[in-house]
mmCIF file of C-alpha atoms in Angstrom:
data_model
loop_
_atom_site.group_PDB
_atom_site.id
_atom_site.type_symbol
_atom_site.label_atom_id
_atom_site.label_comp_id
_atom_site.label_asym_id
_atom_site.label_seq_id
_atom_site.Cartn_x
_atom_site.Cartn_y
_atom_site.Cartn_z
ATOM 1 C CA MET X 1 46.491 57.124 -47.802
ATOM 2 C CA ASN X 2 43.271 56.269 -46.024
ATOM 3 C CA ASP X 3 39.980 57.246 -47.626
ATOM 4 C CA TYR X 4 39.138 58.919 -44.318
ATOM 5 C CA PHE X 5 41.456 61.833 -45.125
ATOM 6 C CA LEU X 6 40.335 62.386 -48.737
ATOM 7 C CA PRO X 7 37.237 64.536 -48.061
ATOM 8 C CA SER X 8 39.234 66.794 -45.749
ATOM 9 C CA GLU X 9 42.090 67.049 -48.240
ATOM 10 C CA LYS X 10 39.709 67.893 -51.079
ATOM 11 C CA THR X 11 38.040 70.522 -48.925
ATOM 12 C CA VAL X 12 41.417 72.103 -48.159
ATOM 13 C CA GLU X 13 42.187 72.097 -51.884
ATOM 14 C CA ARG X 14 38.846 73.818 -52.520
ATOM 15 C CA ILE X 15 39.642 76.423 -49.858
ATOM 16 C CA ASP X 16 43.009 77.020 -51.480
ATOM 17 C CA GLU X 17 41.377 77.451 -54.921
ATOM 18 C CA LEU X 18 38.952 80.008 -53.486
ATOM 19 C CA CYS X 19 41.805 81.877 -51.806
ATOM 20 C CA VAL X 20 43.720 81.988 -55.100
ATOM 21 C CA ARG X 21 40.663 83.486 -56.823
ATOM 22 C CA LEU X 22 40.273 86.106 -54.102
ATOM 23 C CA PHE X 23 43.997 86.873 -54.164
ATOM 24 C CA GLU X 24 43.964 87.438 -57.930
ATOM 25 C CA LEU X 25 40.774 89.483 -57.756
ATOM 26 C CA TRP X 26 41.976 91.713 -54.919
ATOM 27 C CA CYS X 27 45.407 92.209 -56.492
ATOM 28 C CA GLU X 28 43.805 93.164 -59.798
ATOM 29 C CA GLU X 29 41.421 95.612 -58.108
ATOM 30 C CA ARG X 30 44.093 96.779 -55.623
ATOM 31 C CA LYS X 31 41.927 96.146 -52.586
ATOM 32 C CA LEU X 32 44.576 96.337 -49.903
ATOM 33 C CA VAL X 33 42.513 95.809 -46.748
ATOM 34 C CA PRO X 34 40.885 92.511 -47.790
ATOM 35 C CA LEU X 35 44.218 91.415 -49.253
ATOM 36 C CA ALA X 36 45.917 92.065 -45.908
ATOM 37 C CA TYR X 37 43.367 89.876 -44.127
ATOM 38 C CA LEU X 38 43.929 87.081 -46.640
ATOM 39 C CA LEU X 39 47.718 87.269 -46.613
ATOM 40 C CA HIS X 40 47.767 87.146 -42.818
ATOM 41 C CA CYS X 41 46.779 83.472 -42.942
ATOM 42 C CA TRP X 42 47.280 82.296 -46.532
ATOM 43 C CA PRO X 43 48.918 80.461 -48.290
ATOM 44 C CA LEU X 44 48.066 77.582 -45.995
ATOM 45 C CA THR X 45 51.147 76.035 -44.430
ATOM 46 C CA GLY X 46 49.495 72.684 -43.796
ATOM 47 C CA HIS X 47 46.249 70.797 -43.539
ATOM 48 C CA ASP X 48 45.946 70.847 -39.753
ATOM 49 C CA THR X 49 42.929 72.371 -38.051
ATOM 50 C CA VAL X 50 44.887 75.216 -36.414
ATOM 51 C CA VAL X 51 45.929 76.647 -39.788
ATOM 52 C CA VAL X 52 42.445 76.257 -41.237
ATOM 53 C CA LYS X 53 40.847 77.800 -38.126
ATOM 54 C CA ARG X 54 43.159 80.816 -38.384
ATOM 55 C CA LEU X 55 41.974 81.326 -41.971
ATOM 56 C CA ALA X 56 38.311 80.972 -40.965
ATOM 57 C CA ASP X 57 38.744 83.463 -38.118
ATOM 58 C CA ALA X 58 40.502 86.005 -40.344
ATOM 59 C CA MET X 59 37.830 85.724 -43.028
ATOM 60 C CA SER X 60 35.075 86.006 -40.392
ATOM 61 C CA ASP X 61 36.705 89.152 -39.041
ATOM 62 C CA LEU X 62 36.954 90.526 -42.585
ATOM 63 C CA CYS X 63 33.216 89.972 -43.088
ATOM 64 C CA GLN X 64 32.398 91.521 -39.734
ATOM 65 C CA PHE X 65 34.631 94.594 -39.774
ATOM 66 C CA GLN X 66 35.182 95.335 -43.472
ATOM 67 C CA ALA X 67 31.959 94.167 -45.131
ATOM 68 C CA ALA X 68 31.609 97.460 -47.027
ATOM 69 C CA LYS X 69 34.880 96.771 -48.855
ATOM 70 C CA LEU X 70 33.577 93.490 -50.306
ATOM 71 C CA SER X 71 31.428 93.080 -53.395
ATOM 72 C CA ALA X 72 28.588 90.559 -53.369
ATOM 73 C CA ARG X 73 30.728 88.091 -55.327
ATOM 74 C CA GLU X 74 33.682 88.496 -52.961
ATOM 75 C CA SER X 75 31.445 88.126 -49.931
ATOM 76 C CA THR X 76 30.065 84.875 -51.356
ATOM 77 C CA LEU X 77 33.575 83.501 -51.920
ATOM 78 C CA VAL X 78 34.662 84.502 -48.409
ATOM 79 C CA ARG X 79 31.614 82.863 -46.841
ATOM 80 C CA GLU X 80 32.275 79.701 -48.839
ATOM 81 C CA ILE X 81 35.828 79.652 -47.459
ATOM 82 C CA ILE X 82 34.475 80.066 -43.932
ATOM 83 C CA GLY X 83 31.924 77.275 -44.430
ATOM 84 C CA ASN X 84 34.497 74.854 -45.834
ATOM 85 C CA ALA X 85 36.936 75.692 -43.055
ATOM 86 C CA ARG X 86 34.298 75.159 -40.359
ATOM 87 C CA GLU X 87 33.491 71.804 -41.954
ATOM 88 C CA ILE X 88 37.131 70.733 -41.567
ATOM 89 C CA ILE X 89 37.565 71.895 -37.993
ATOM 90 C CA GLY X 90 34.177 70.559 -36.951
ATOM 91 C CA GLU X 91 32.781 73.842 -35.673
ATOM 92 C CA PRO X 92 29.285 74.715 -36.759
ATOM 93 C CA LEU X 93 28.886 78.369 -37.668
ATOM 94 C CA PRO X 94 25.408 79.858 -37.698
ATOM 95 C CA ARG X 95 24.585 81.871 -40.796
ATOM 96 C CA GLY X 96 25.887 85.423 -40.472
ATOM 97 C CA ALA X 97 27.756 84.719 -37.224
ATOM 98 C CA THR X 98 31.368 85.694 -36.661
ATOM 99 C CA ALA X 99 34.277 83.632 -35.438
ATOM 100 C CA ALA X 100 33.883 82.580 -31.821
ATOM 101 C CA ASN X 101 37.523 82.822 -30.811
ATOM 102 C CA GLY X 102 38.926 85.239 -33.377
ATOM 103 C CA ALA X 103 40.415 88.628 -32.716
ATOM 104 C CA GLY X 104 37.006 90.125 -33.438
ATOM 105 C CA ILE X 105 35.567 88.906 -30.159
ATOM 106 C CA MET X 106 38.497 90.406 -28.244
ATOM 107 C CA TRP X 107 38.005 93.788 -29.936
ATOM 108 C CA ALA X 108 34.321 93.648 -29.043
ATOM 109 C CA ARG X 109 35.222 92.995 -25.408
ATOM 110 C CA VAL X 110 37.610 95.966 -25.413
ATOM 111 C CA ARG X 111 34.938 98.289 -26.823
ATOM 112 C CA LEU X 112 32.399 97.102 -24.249
ATOM 113 C CA ALA X 113 34.903 97.410 -21.411
ATOM 114 C CA LYS X 114 35.906 100.933 -22.443
ATOM 115 C CA ALA X 115 32.260 101.971 -22.717
ATOM 116 C CA ALA X 116 31.642 100.665 -19.205
ATOM 117 C CA GLY X 117 34.821 102.309 -17.875
ATOM 118 C CA GLN X 118 36.462 98.974 -17.067
ATOM 119 C CA VAL X 119 39.875 97.605 -17.898
ATOM 120 C CA PRO X 120 39.820 94.553 -20.195
ATOM 121 C CA ALA X 121 41.025 91.276 -18.686
ATOM 122 C CA PHE X 122 43.719 90.686 -21.309
ATOM 123 C CA ALA X 123 46.865 92.427 -22.481
ATOM 124 C CA ALA X 124 47.639 94.069 -25.804
ATOM 125 C CA ALA X 125 49.820 91.043 -26.616
ATOM 126 C CA ASP X 126 46.629 88.999 -26.969
ATOM 127 C CA PHE X 127 45.883 90.932 -30.154
ATOM 128 C CA LEU X 128 49.137 90.046 -31.889
ATOM 129 C CA ASP X 129 47.628 86.822 -33.235
ATOM 130 C CA GLY X 130 44.649 88.652 -34.753
ATOM 131 C CA PRO X 131 43.986 89.272 -38.425
ATOM 132 C CA LEU X 132 45.841 92.588 -38.608
#
């Protein structure tokens, strides 16, 4: 194997370790909502960027929409997962920002469109690939 792939592979292994810790923690504490976000995209089925991006988007949506359900320790682990995932896919993520193309942005567009009395420019089927 080329040395070029080793940093990425080690980063994916680190992401997987963090996900295992969160999984065990949330199962032990019976936190169903964060667990649902995690299980939507983990365990990772490969090392490709699409799989890792899906995990980053789901964790970003968890931080954005369910932040009250996370302890400080859990929030730190989730943000570390997001940072490692963004490193792999090559997308910079400003501190505290949410996923650019996750389901969260679509929900925000729906809320804004409904508030303005407009119909959103996408169908309900667009939400099927979201975190929940």
